[in-house]
mmCIF file of C-alpha atoms and ligand atoms in Angstrom:
data_model
loop_
_atom_site.group_PDB
_atom_site.id
_atom_site.type_symbol
_atom_site.label_atom_id
_atom_site.label_comp_id
_atom_site.label_asym_id
_atom_site.label_seq_id
_atom_site.Cartn_x
_atom_site.Cartn_y
_atom_site.Cartn_z
ATOM 1 C CA MET A 5 160.662 188.583 -27.002
ATOM 2 C CA GLN A 6 161.347 192.435 -27.163
ATOM 3 C CA PHE A 7 161.149 194.335 -24.105
ATOM 4 C CA ALA A 8 160.783 198.102 -23.465
ATOM 5 C CA ARG A 9 162.620 199.168 -20.419
ATOM 6 C CA PHE A 10 160.750 201.561 -17.680
ATOM 7 C CA PRO A 11 160.034 204.361 -18.199
ATOM 8 C CA LYS A 12 158.575 203.675 -21.546
ATOM 9 C CA GLN A 13 154.855 203.514 -21.875
ATOM 10 C CA ASP A 14 153.568 206.957 -23.072
ATOM 11 C CA ASN A 15 149.945 206.343 -21.451
ATOM 12 C CA ALA A 16 151.059 204.853 -18.383
ATOM 13 C CA THR A 17 150.387 206.396 -15.160
ATOM 14 C CA TYR A 18 152.465 205.845 -12.182
ATOM 15 C CA PRO A 19 150.260 207.581 -9.358
ATOM 16 C CA THR A 20 152.376 207.051 -6.081
ATOM 17 C CA GLY A 21 155.876 206.635 -5.213
ATOM 18 C CA THR A 22 159.250 206.358 -7.121
ATOM 19 C CA MET A 23 159.385 203.562 -9.818
ATOM 20 C CA SER A 24 162.348 201.074 -9.325
ATOM 21 C CA ASN A 25 164.822 200.982 -12.142
ATOM 22 C CA THR A 26 164.745 197.209 -11.756
ATOM 23 C CA ILE A 27 161.472 196.744 -14.078
ATOM 24 C CA ILE A 28 161.211 195.590 -17.646
ATOM 25 C CA LEU A 29 157.767 196.125 -18.920
ATOM 26 C CA PRO A 30 156.013 194.193 -21.697
ATOM 27 C CA ASN A 31 156.598 195.568 -25.103
ATOM 28 C CA ALA A 32 154.108 197.588 -27.075
ATOM 29 C CA ASN A 33 152.508 194.469 -28.741
ATOM 30 C CA ALA A 34 152.089 192.485 -25.895
ATOM 31 C CA PRO A 35 148.220 191.296 -24.569
ATOM 32 C CA THR A 36 146.862 193.542 -22.284
ATOM 33 C CA LEU A 37 143.897 193.660 -19.941
ATOM 34 C CA ALA A 38 141.898 195.267 -22.767
ATOM 35 C CA THR A 39 142.560 192.437 -25.100
ATOM 36 C CA ILE A 40 141.976 189.465 -22.828
ATOM 37 C CA ASP A 41 138.976 187.447 -24.179
ATOM 38 C CA PRO A 42 136.377 187.904 -21.470
ATOM 39 C CA HIS A 43 135.155 184.345 -21.766
ATOM 40 C CA LEU A 44 138.635 182.983 -20.782
ATOM 41 C CA ASP A 45 138.740 180.954 -17.801
ATOM 42 C CA ILE A 46 141.806 182.844 -16.088
ATOM 43 C CA GLU A 47 142.341 180.421 -13.263
ATOM 44 C CA ALA A 48 142.499 177.375 -15.721
ATOM 45 C CA GLU A 49 144.748 179.426 -18.036
ATOM 46 C CA ILE A 50 147.201 180.267 -15.047
ATOM 47 C CA LYS A 51 147.370 176.649 -14.034
ATOM 48 C CA ARG A 52 148.113 175.645 -17.614
ATOM 49 C CA LEU A 53 150.932 178.367 -17.752
ATOM 50 C CA ARG A 54 152.357 177.133 -14.528
ATOM 51 C CA ARG A 55 152.673 173.544 -15.960
ATOM 52 C CA GLU A 56 153.893 174.773 -19.450
ATOM 53 C CA LYS A 57 156.341 177.403 -18.161
ATOM 54 C CA ASN A 58 157.720 175.283 -15.156
ATOM 55 C CA ALA A 59 156.576 178.299 -13.034
ATOM 56 C CA VAL A 60 156.236 178.756 -9.282
ATOM 57 C CA ILE A 61 153.456 181.037 -7.884
ATOM 58 C CA LEU A 62 154.280 182.821 -4.600
ATOM 59 C CA ALA A 63 151.742 184.945 -2.745
ATOM 60 C CA HIS A 64 152.178 187.195 0.177
ATOM 61 C CA TYR A 65 149.217 187.220 2.876
ATOM 62 C CA TYR A 66 148.111 190.448 1.928
ATOM 63 C CA GLN A 67 146.981 189.318 -1.668
ATOM 64 C CA GLU A 68 143.445 188.967 -2.275
ATOM 65 C CA GLY A 69 142.032 185.532 -1.481
ATOM 66 C CA GLU A 70 141.676 184.049 -4.953
ATOM 67 C CA ILE A 71 145.501 184.505 -5.440
ATOM 68 C CA GLN A 72 146.280 183.101 -2.116
ATOM 69 C CA ASP A 73 144.235 179.974 -3.015
ATOM 70 C CA LEU A 74 145.934 179.540 -6.564
ATOM 71 C CA ALA A 75 149.519 180.014 -4.986
ATOM 72 C CA ASP A 76 151.988 177.103 -4.587
ATOM 73 C CA PHE A 77 153.222 178.961 -1.600
ATOM 74 C CA VAL A 78 151.598 181.681 0.801
ATOM 75 C CA GLY A 79 153.737 183.202 3.166
ATOM 76 C CA ASP A 80 155.617 186.116 4.936
ATOM 77 C CA SER A 81 158.620 187.953 3.364
ATOM 78 C CA LEU A 82 161.057 185.810 5.239
ATOM 79 C CA ASP A 83 159.197 182.602 3.975
ATOM 80 C CA LEU A 84 158.715 183.657 0.541
ATOM 81 C CA SER A 85 162.392 184.895 0.483
ATOM 82 C CA ARG A 86 163.310 181.415 1.457
ATOM 83 C CA LYS A 87 161.033 179.690 -1.222
ATOM 84 C CA ALA A 88 162.490 181.874 -3.898
ATOM 85 C CA ALA A 89 165.743 180.870 -3.050
ATOM 86 C CA ALA A 90 165.016 177.020 -2.987
ATOM 87 C CA THR A 91 162.826 176.535 -5.953
ATOM 88 C CA ASP A 92 163.740 174.797 -9.029
ATOM 89 C CA ALA A 93 161.172 176.509 -11.210
ATOM 90 C CA ASP A 94 162.265 178.579 -14.377
ATOM 91 C CA MET A 95 159.862 181.291 -13.687
ATOM 92 C CA ILE A 96 158.795 182.863 -10.303
ATOM 93 C CA VAL A 97 155.658 184.621 -10.272
ATOM 94 C CA PHE A 98 155.695 187.026 -7.316
ATOM 95 C CA SER A 99 152.398 188.043 -6.186
ATOM 96 C CA GLY A 100 153.282 190.542 -3.599
ATOM 97 C CA VAL A 101 154.950 194.065 -3.850
ATOM 98 C CA ARG A 102 158.120 194.918 -5.968
ATOM 99 C CA PHE A 103 160.792 194.931 -3.199
ATOM 100 C CA MET A 104 159.677 191.030 -2.630
ATOM 101 C CA ALA A 105 160.185 190.142 -6.275
ATOM 102 C CA GLU A 106 163.265 191.931 -6.053
ATOM 103 C CA VAL A 107 164.441 189.591 -3.450
ATOM 104 C CA ALA A 108 163.694 186.755 -5.482
ATOM 105 C CA LYS A 109 165.565 187.747 -8.358
ATOM 106 C CA ILE A 110 168.708 188.409 -6.268
ATOM 107 C CA LEU A 111 168.418 184.856 -4.839
ATOM 108 C CA SER A 112 167.593 183.328 -8.290
ATOM 109 C CA PRO A 113 169.323 185.470 -11.001
ATOM 110 C CA ASP A 114 168.941 182.752 -13.606
ATOM 111 C CA LYS A 115 165.296 182.642 -13.302
ATOM 112 C CA ILE A 116 162.510 184.842 -14.780
ATOM 113 C CA VAL A 117 160.964 186.815 -11.871
ATOM 114 C CA VAL A 118 157.550 188.661 -12.833
ATOM 115 C CA ILE A 119 155.123 190.582 -10.692
ATOM 116 C CA PRO A 120 151.727 191.316 -11.637
ATOM 117 C CA ASP A 121 151.826 194.907 -11.587
ATOM 118 C CA ALA A 122 154.922 197.000 -11.866
ATOM 119 C CA GLU A 123 153.340 199.849 -9.648
ATOM 120 C CA ALA A 124 152.987 197.642 -6.713
ATOM 121 C CA GLY A 125 155.513 199.334 -4.646
ATOM 122 C CA CYS A 126 155.836 200.197 -0.610
ATOM 123 C CA SER A 127 155.571 203.420 1.302
ATOM 124 C CA LEU A 128 158.549 202.280 3.265
ATOM 125 C CA GLU A 129 160.374 201.550 0.313
ATOM 126 C CA ASP A 130 159.502 205.027 -1.152
ATOM 127 C CA SER A 131 160.572 206.869 2.143
ATOM 128 C CA CYS A 132 163.943 205.564 1.727
ATOM 129 C CA GLN A 133 165.686 206.631 -1.210
ATOM 130 C CA ALA A 134 169.544 205.196 -1.794
ATOM 131 C CA GLU A 135 171.129 208.735 -1.896
ATOM 132 C CA ALA A 136 169.748 209.903 1.372
ATOM 133 C CA PHE A 137 170.261 206.386 2.753
ATOM 134 C CA LYS A 138 174.013 206.584 1.841
ATOM 135 C CA ALA A 139 174.407 210.032 3.488
ATOM 136 C CA TRP A 140 172.772 208.740 6.570
ATOM 137 C CA ARG A 141 175.149 205.702 6.718
ATOM 138 C CA ASP A 142 178.174 207.873 6.059
ATOM 139 C CA ALA A 143 177.153 210.130 8.915
ATOM 140 C CA HIS A 144 177.147 207.204 11.541
ATOM 141 C CA PRO A 145 180.392 205.376 10.249
ATOM 142 C CA ASP A 146 180.627 203.307 13.357
ATOM 143 C CA HIS A 147 177.094 201.905 13.183
ATOM 144 C CA ILE A 148 176.069 198.610 11.718
ATOM 145 C CA SER A 149 173.005 199.097 9.476
ATOM 146 C CA LEU A 150 170.091 196.694 9.802
ATOM 147 C CA THR A 151 167.499 197.076 7.153
ATOM 148 C CA TYR A 152 163.961 196.015 6.844
ATOM 149 C CA ILE A 153 163.263 193.983 3.968
ATOM 150 C CA ASN A 154 160.867 196.605 2.574
ATOM 151 C CA CYS A 155 163.272 198.450 0.797
ATOM 152 C CA SER A 156 164.728 198.735 -2.747
ATOM 153 C CA ALA A 157 167.601 196.580 -3.939
ATOM 154 C CA GLU A 158 169.758 199.835 -4.003
ATOM 155 C CA VAL A 159 169.149 200.293 -0.485
ATOM 156 C CA LYS A 160 169.751 196.766 0.416
ATOM 157 C CA ALA A 161 173.210 197.086 -1.216
ATOM 158 C CA LEU A 162 173.991 199.800 1.067
ATOM 159 C CA SER A 163 173.168 197.816 3.983
ATOM 160 C CA ASP A 164 174.916 195.389 6.501
ATOM 161 C CA VAL A 165 172.194 193.008 7.425
ATOM 162 C CA ILE A 166 168.626 192.799 6.243
ATOM 163 C CA VAL A 167 166.069 191.649 8.706
ATOM 164 C CA THR A 168 162.345 191.015 8.330
ATOM 165 C CA SER A 169 159.732 191.481 11.034
ATOM 166 C CA SER A 170 160.001 187.699 11.900
ATOM 167 C CA SER A 171 163.847 187.689 11.950
ATOM 168 C CA ALA A 172 164.753 191.205 13.306
ATOM 169 C CA GLU A 173 164.590 190.728 17.014
ATOM 170 C CA TYR A 174 166.646 187.514 17.019
ATOM 171 C CA ILE A 175 169.420 189.047 14.728
ATOM 172 C CA ILE A 176 169.491 192.168 17.266
ATOM 173 C CA ASN A 177 169.780 190.118 20.265
ATOM 174 C CA ASN A 178 172.758 188.185 18.467
ATOM 175 C CA LEU A 179 174.717 191.374 17.979
ATOM 176 C CA PRO A 180 177.665 192.204 20.269
ATOM 177 C CA LYS A 181 176.134 194.593 23.002
ATOM 178 C CA ASP A 182 178.481 197.587 22.645
ATOM 179 C CA GLN A 183 177.736 197.756 18.633
ATOM 180 C CA PRO A 184 175.698 200.680 17.605
ATOM 181 C CA ILE A 185 172.819 200.385 15.350
ATOM 182 C CA LEU A 186 170.956 202.108 12.406
ATOM 183 C CA PHE A 187 167.558 200.801 11.603
ATOM 184 C CA ALA A 188 165.650 201.809 8.329
ATOM 185 C CA PRO A 189 163.300 202.392 7.100
ATOM 186 C CA ASP A 190 160.169 201.772 9.399
ATOM 187 C CA ARG A 191 160.367 203.827 12.574
ATOM 188 C CA HIS A 192 157.624 202.168 14.253
ATOM 189 C CA LEU A 193 159.085 198.545 13.814
ATOM 190 C CA GLY A 194 162.639 200.178 14.828
ATOM 191 C CA ALA A 195 160.713 201.598 17.985
ATOM 192 C CA TYR A 196 159.220 198.342 18.973
ATOM 193 C CA LEU A 197 162.349 196.423 18.621
ATOM 194 C CA GLN A 198 164.207 199.044 20.898
ATOM 195 C CA ARG A 199 161.660 198.259 23.532
ATOM 196 C CA LYS A 200 162.020 194.517 22.963
ATOM 197 C CA THR A 201 165.658 194.320 22.780
ATOM 198 C CA GLY A 202 166.759 197.144 25.085
ATOM 199 C CA ARG A 203 169.222 198.330 22.297
ATOM 200 C CA ASP A 204 169.093 201.928 21.536
ATOM 201 C CA MET A 205 169.267 202.410 17.734
ATOM 202 C CA VAL A 206 169.245 205.302 15.370
ATOM 203 C CA LEU A 207 165.717 205.236 13.504
ATOM 204 C CA TRP A 208 164.952 206.211 9.943
ATOM 205 C CA PRO A 209 161.628 208.181 9.962
ATOM 206 C CA GLY A 210 159.840 206.053 7.351
ATOM 207 C CA THR A 211 156.055 204.550 8.085
ATOM 208 C CA CYS A 212 153.648 202.022 6.279
ATOM 209 C CA ILE A 213 150.564 204.086 5.179
ATOM 210 C CA VAL A 214 148.471 200.998 6.150
ATOM 211 C CA HIS A 215 149.470 200.227 9.789
ATOM 212 C CA GLU A 216 149.833 203.677 10.552
ATOM 213 C CA GLN A 217 145.881 204.346 10.242
ATOM 214 C CA PHE A 218 144.609 202.186 12.794
ATOM 215 C CA SER A 219 143.004 203.902 15.858
ATOM 216 C CA ALA A 220 143.728 202.819 19.337
ATOM 217 C CA ARG A 221 140.427 204.642 20.632
ATOM 218 C CA GLU A 222 138.299 202.611 18.063
ATOM 219 C CA ILE A 223 140.041 199.207 18.587
ATOM 220 C CA THR A 224 139.440 199.836 22.370
ATOM 221 C CA ARG A 225 135.826 200.614 21.505
ATOM 222 C CA LEU A 226 135.472 197.465 19.337
ATOM 223 C CA LYS A 227 137.010 195.726 22.177
ATOM 224 C CA SER A 228 134.364 196.894 24.544
ATOM 225 C CA GLN A 229 131.916 195.635 22.174
ATOM 226 C CA HIS A 230 133.400 192.032 21.742
ATOM 227 C CA PRO A 231 134.658 191.423 25.335
ATOM 228 C CA GLY A 232 136.393 188.137 24.376
ATOM 229 C CA ALA A 233 138.091 189.337 21.435
ATOM 230 C CA LEU A 234 142.113 189.367 21.620
ATOM 231 C CA VAL A 235 143.908 191.998 19.379
ATOM 232 C CA ALA A 236 146.865 190.758 17.322
ATOM 233 C CA ALA A 237 148.819 193.547 15.478
ATOM 234 C CA HIS A 238 151.913 193.794 13.242
ATOM 235 C CA PRO A 239 155.031 195.682 14.854
ATOM 236 C CA GLU A 240 154.730 198.335 11.860
ATOM 237 C CA CYS A 241 151.856 199.785 13.987
ATOM 238 C CA PRO A 242 152.608 202.792 16.159
ATOM 239 C CA GLU A 243 153.231 202.173 19.883
ATOM 240 C CA SER A 244 149.492 203.132 20.838
ATOM 241 C CA ILE A 245 148.254 200.451 18.682
ATOM 242 C CA LEU A 246 150.828 197.615 20.049
ATOM 243 C CA GLU A 247 149.826 199.015 23.743
ATOM 244 C CA VAL A 248 146.404 197.895 23.269
ATOM 245 C CA SER A 249 147.287 194.565 21.617
ATOM 246 C CA ASP A 250 147.384 191.063 23.150
ATOM 247 C CA HIS A 251 150.093 189.911 20.328
ATOM 248 C CA VAL A 252 152.673 191.660 18.268
ATOM 249 C CA GLY A 253 154.200 189.682 15.284
ATOM 250 C CA SER A 254 154.774 189.113 11.629
ATOM 251 C CA THR A 255 152.094 188.232 9.462
ATOM 252 C CA SER A 256 153.027 184.229 10.077
ATOM 253 C CA GLN A 257 153.604 184.642 13.685
ATOM 254 C CA ILE A 258 149.868 186.370 14.013
ATOM 255 C CA LEU A 259 148.479 183.709 11.852
ATOM 256 C CA ASN A 260 149.999 181.125 14.386
ATOM 257 C CA PHE A 261 148.690 183.004 17.289
ATOM 258 C CA VAL A 262 145.305 183.379 16.134
ATOM 259 C CA HIS A 263 145.217 179.807 15.155
ATOM 260 C CA THR A 264 146.655 178.163 18.283
ATOM 261 C CA ASN A 265 145.169 180.659 20.799
ATOM 262 C CA PRO A 266 141.781 179.169 22.504
ATOM 263 C CA ALA A 267 139.889 182.505 22.191
ATOM 264 C CA ASN A 268 137.264 182.307 19.614
ATOM 265 C CA GLU A 269 137.482 186.106 18.645
ATOM 266 C CA PHE A 270 140.073 188.369 17.276
ATOM 267 C CA ILE A 271 140.852 191.953 15.926
ATOM 268 C CA VAL A 272 143.456 192.020 13.480
ATOM 269 C CA ALA A 273 145.652 194.969 13.085
ATOM 270 C CA THR A 274 147.408 194.297 10.122
ATOM 271 C CA GLU A 275 146.563 194.374 6.199
ATOM 272 C CA LEU A 276 143.114 192.837 6.216
ATOM 273 C CA HIS A 277 143.550 190.152 3.574
ATOM 274 C CA ILE A 278 145.457 188.056 5.860
ATOM 275 C CA ILE A 279 142.010 187.250 7.450
ATOM 276 C CA HIS A 280 141.529 184.928 4.525
ATOM 277 C CA GLN A 281 143.935 182.516 5.651
ATOM 278 C CA MET A 282 142.908 182.908 9.172
ATOM 279 C CA GLN A 283 139.305 181.843 8.324
ATOM 280 C CA LYS A 284 140.817 178.894 6.349
ATOM 281 C CA ASP A 285 142.814 177.736 9.312
ATOM 282 C CA SER A 286 140.176 178.303 11.873
ATOM 283 C CA PRO A 287 136.633 178.332 10.377
ATOM 284 C CA ASN A 288 134.819 178.522 13.568
ATOM 285 C CA LYS A 289 136.575 181.773 14.728
ATOM 286 C CA THR A 290 135.589 185.273 14.088
ATOM 287 C CA PHE A 291 138.014 187.826 12.522
ATOM 288 C CA LEU A 292 137.388 191.621 13.018
ATOM 289 C CA ALA A 293 139.466 193.930 10.895
ATOM 290 C CA ALA A 294 140.906 196.578 13.243
ATOM 291 C CA PRO A 295 139.410 200.101 12.567
ATOM 292 C CA GLY A 296 141.006 203.330 11.401
ATOM 293 C CA ALA A 297 140.156 206.790 12.925
ATOM 294 C CA ASP A 298 136.813 207.235 11.528
ATOM 295 C CA GLY A 299 135.790 203.613 12.397
ATOM 296 C CA GLY A 300 134.566 202.522 9.140
ATOM 297 C CA CYS A 301 136.942 203.057 6.745
ATOM 298 C CA ASN A 302 138.733 200.548 4.335
ATOM 299 C CA CYS A 303 142.342 201.768 5.349
ATOM 300 C CA ALA A 304 143.829 198.116 6.387
ATOM 301 C CA SER A 305 143.688 197.651 2.740
ATOM 302 C CA CYS A 306 147.385 197.996 1.153
ATOM 303 C CA PRO A 307 146.770 199.898 -1.919
ATOM 304 C CA TYR A 308 150.072 198.373 -3.556
ATOM 305 C CA MET A 309 149.396 194.916 -2.943
ATOM 306 C CA ALA A 310 145.478 195.545 -4.249
ATOM 307 C CA LEU A 311 147.099 196.512 -7.567
ATOM 308 C CA ASN A 312 147.596 192.774 -8.286
ATOM 309 C CA THR A 313 144.904 190.788 -9.573
ATOM 310 C CA MET A 314 144.360 187.362 -11.446
ATOM 311 C CA GLU A 315 143.975 188.918 -14.847
ATOM 312 C CA LYS A 316 147.451 190.897 -14.160
ATOM 313 C CA LEU A 317 148.744 187.760 -12.880
ATOM 314 C CA TYR A 318 147.825 185.897 -16.089
ATOM 315 C CA LEU A 319 149.198 188.566 -18.447
ATOM 316 C CA ALA A 320 152.423 188.663 -16.321
ATOM 317 C CA MET A 321 152.839 184.824 -17.139
ATOM 318 C CA VAL A 322 151.956 185.246 -20.752
ATOM 319 C CA ASN A 323 154.132 188.318 -21.295
ATOM 320 C CA GLU A 324 156.794 187.258 -19.028
ATOM 321 C CA ALA A 325 156.605 190.895 -17.762
ATOM 322 C CA PRO A 326 156.626 193.160 -15.758
ATOM 323 C CA ALA A 327 160.044 191.269 -14.946
ATOM 324 C CA ILE A 328 162.723 192.187 -12.436
ATOM 325 C CA THR A 329 166.071 192.824 -14.031
ATOM 326 C CA MET A 330 169.414 194.404 -12.389
ATOM 327 C CA THR A 331 172.876 194.588 -13.055
ATOM 328 C CA GLU A 332 175.015 191.951 -11.628
ATOM 329 C CA ASP A 333 176.938 194.382 -9.630
ATOM 330 C CA LEU A 334 173.933 195.517 -7.963
ATOM 331 C CA ARG A 335 172.628 192.069 -7.578
ATOM 332 C CA LEU A 336 175.858 190.886 -5.521
ATOM 333 C CA ARG A 337 175.907 193.833 -3.365
ATOM 334 C CA ALA A 338 172.099 193.349 -2.411
ATOM 335 C CA LEU A 339 172.769 189.508 -2.045
ATOM 336 C CA LYS A 340 175.266 189.983 0.549
ATOM 337 C CA PRO A 341 173.253 191.575 3.450
ATOM 338 C CA LEU A 342 170.178 189.081 2.314
ATOM 339 C CA GLU A 343 172.737 186.132 2.898
ATOM 340 C CA ARG A 344 173.490 187.279 6.253
ATOM 341 C CA MET A 345 169.809 187.306 7.097
ATOM 342 C CA LEU A 346 169.291 184.116 5.977
ATOM 343 C CA GLU A 347 172.375 182.679 7.892
ATOM 344 C CA LEU A 348 171.745 184.770 11.115
ATOM 345 C CA ALA A 349 168.034 184.043 11.165
ATOM 346 C CA PRO A 350 166.832 181.013 13.203
ATOM 347 C CA ALA A 351 166.063 177.767 11.090
ATOM 348 C CA ALA A 352 163.046 177.861 8.769
ATOM 349 C CA LYS A 353 159.563 177.782 10.067
ATOM 350 C CA PRO A 354 156.995 175.300 8.336
ATOM 351 C CA THR A 355 155.842 177.347 5.602
ATOM 352 C CA GLN A 356 151.988 177.401 4.899
ATOM 353 C CA ASP A 357 151.054 175.848 1.815
ATOM 354 C CA ALA A 358 147.853 177.147 0.009
ATOM 355 C CA ALA A 359 144.890 175.001 -0.423
HETATM 356 P P1 LIG B 355 155.768 190.508 6.757
HETATM 357 O O1 LIG B 355 157.295 190.143 6.790
HETATM 358 O O2 LIG B 355 155.383 190.271 8.416
HETATM 359 O O3 LIG B 355 155.057 189.350 5.909
HETATM 360 O O4 LIG B 355 155.253 191.870 6.513
HETATM 361 C C1 LIG B 355 155.364 192.298 5.307
HETATM 362 C C2 LIG B 355 154.734 193.743 5.087
HETATM 363 O O5 LIG B 355 154.803 194.415 4.109
HETATM 364 C C3 LIG B 355 154.120 194.451 6.172
HETATM 365 O O6 LIG B 355 153.222 195.280 6.067
HETATM 366 FE FE1 LIG B 356 154.338 198.543 2.436
HETATM 367 FE FE2 LIG B 356 152.679 198.806 4.283
HETATM 368 FE FE3 LIG B 356 151.713 197.752 1.941
HETATM 369 FE FE4 LIG B 356 153.338 196.274 3.540
HETATM 370 S S1 LIG B 356 151.268 196.880 4.198
HETATM 371 S S2 LIG B 356 153.639 196.505 1.445
HETATM 372 S S3 LIG B 356 154.510 197.819 4.516
HETATM 373 S S4 LIG B 356 152.629 199.668 2.400
#
């Protein structure tokens, strides 16, 4: 199959962020959304392709419910990294955002790794370009650099250890007490980790456009209307949100909290599609998406994650593109700090399988 390397398609529009140079797009003659037969049973076709191509479908909790239900594994960034490393499939279909699919490729270089939409980036990744990051590191030569997994392969390659929201605290607590630390790119997660570990860290000023929009005032107002409700928040939220929260954790930690806690109502301060898994796990509980500043916006939906659809997932499997690619030199340099995370992070939690 012929591939056209990005940037290539004349009519393509990439409205936000900086496209990674690690994406190969379908060639000009490949099937597109416009050429899909409207009578096609997309779900059945995806299942057929999964069998025929020996593919595994990984989905992040922020994907739409239909994709989560179809996936072989649904998980948080750390779970999915581990799954990607362990699978013996020939093709990994990564329904999440680009940096997650890059991690799969870094860990599984001999597999085809595809993503439904090449534009599915992340505001944290966009905030932290490799050149500026390198200058920041060079200005702090005595610091170890811990970098949140929400970053490009290039930034990973310039980092000492990669962390996720579920592994960061553990890894920081195991660093020598006198070791100065740089933390990038999420300043809210970094500040939360400083408060939790008591370590002073130099923080990169990036933020998540989703978690930044919740309003502490509106959450408090919602809580007063639902007095029994507990608030569960992701540590990418600003401190003002975490202060009004009953639980702070990664996506899988939040899921575990709402499932095991005896309360019946929860306000969820993270991307709203996670509520799909919550409802599946605890059908008798009520989950309310945390509101933003105007109280009624749909701001808890990640616009990058929302680019992925069943149709695009199907096309990615047919076309074997958009596919992740990178030079072996970059891959090996990015692999090192990822392997450090996988070595340093606590033993794997049970991964939640889809239906
Ligand atoms: P988790 O690592 O908790 O799954 O979070 C990933 C993410 O992108 C949060 O916005
Ligand atoms: Fe990135 Fe935020 Fe979307 Fe997560 S929710 S992928 S951090 S933009």
